Amino acid sequence: MPLTRHERNAIAFMARHVVYGLTGAVTFGVGLLWTDIGGLGTLVLNSDHWPLNLLMLFAGLFVTFGGVAIGVGVMTLGEDRY
């Protein structure tokens, strides 16, 4: 079943804001690790299970920042226009 123009615009709007959130999450996560705030970068990268640690860190950041970006996008619409 093909999507209508309105549905495609809504999906593109949400996807665009998710990308903004993911970009912010990656920037924040890399900044945390690079500046080694609280020794977090040292703990994560010197662990035997560093891939799992990075996955858990960035998964949480992706969910948080992606959700915030979608929320900000929806709340700043002001009208039913995509």
C-alpha atoms as one frame of an Amber mdcrd trajectory, in Angstrom:
protein
   0.000   0.000   0.000   1.693   3.241  -1.100   1.994   6.137   1.295   0.230
   9.412   0.685   2.202  12.635   0.321   1.146  13.678   3.818   2.420  10.409
   5.322   5.736  10.601   3.440   6.255  14.166   4.670   5.542  13.148   8.269
   7.996  10.236   8.093  10.671  12.442   6.502  10.116  15.059   9.218  10.588
  12.487  11.988  13.600  10.873  10.290  15.281  14.261   9.850  14.898  15.027
  13.542  16.145  11.572  14.550  19.293  12.225  12.506  19.756  15.528  14.362
  19.431  13.687  17.671  21.831  10.922  16.668  24.380  13.508  15.561  24.111
  15.190  18.949  24.430  11.836  20.723  27.576  10.876  18.827  29.102  14.298
  19.455  28.296  14.142  23.167  29.462  10.519  23.553  32.754  11.072  21.754
  33.266  14.237  23.792  32.714  12.319  27.028  35.214   9.653  26.042  37.779
  12.057  24.585  37.826  14.444  27.557  37.781  11.463  29.950  35.328  13.107
  32.331  35.283  11.150  35.578  37.690   8.650  34.072  34.893   7.289  31.875
  37.010   7.040  28.729  39.767   5.211  30.569  37.321   2.780  32.178  35.513
   2.008  28.941  38.502   1.654  26.642  40.702  -0.322  29.065  37.979  -2.846
  29.855  38.046  -6.392  28.509  34.495  -5.840  27.226  34.948  -2.396  25.679
  32.681  -3.072  22.639  29.779  -3.905  24.939  30.500  -0.823  27.055  30.504
   1.410  23.981  27.303  -0.204  22.702  25.535   0.393  26.015  26.770   3.982
  26.268  25.819   4.974  22.739  22.512   3.060  22.710  21.361   5.044  25.733
  22.545   8.290  24.197  20.832   7.507  20.876  17.501   6.807  22.565  17.715
   9.912  24.753  18.937  12.407  22.171  16.765  10.961  19.385  13.659  11.214
  21.552  14.470  14.765  22.599  15.062  15.811  18.985  11.731  14.347  17.854
   9.964  15.989  20.794  11.484  19.378  20.033  10.586  19.026  16.363   6.974
  18.123  17.076   6.506  20.800  19.733   7.899  23.550  17.508   5.528  22.771
  14.634   2.807  25.087  15.877   0.382  23.811  13.230  -0.430  20.621  11.344
   2.137  21.194   8.597   5.116  18.991   7.781
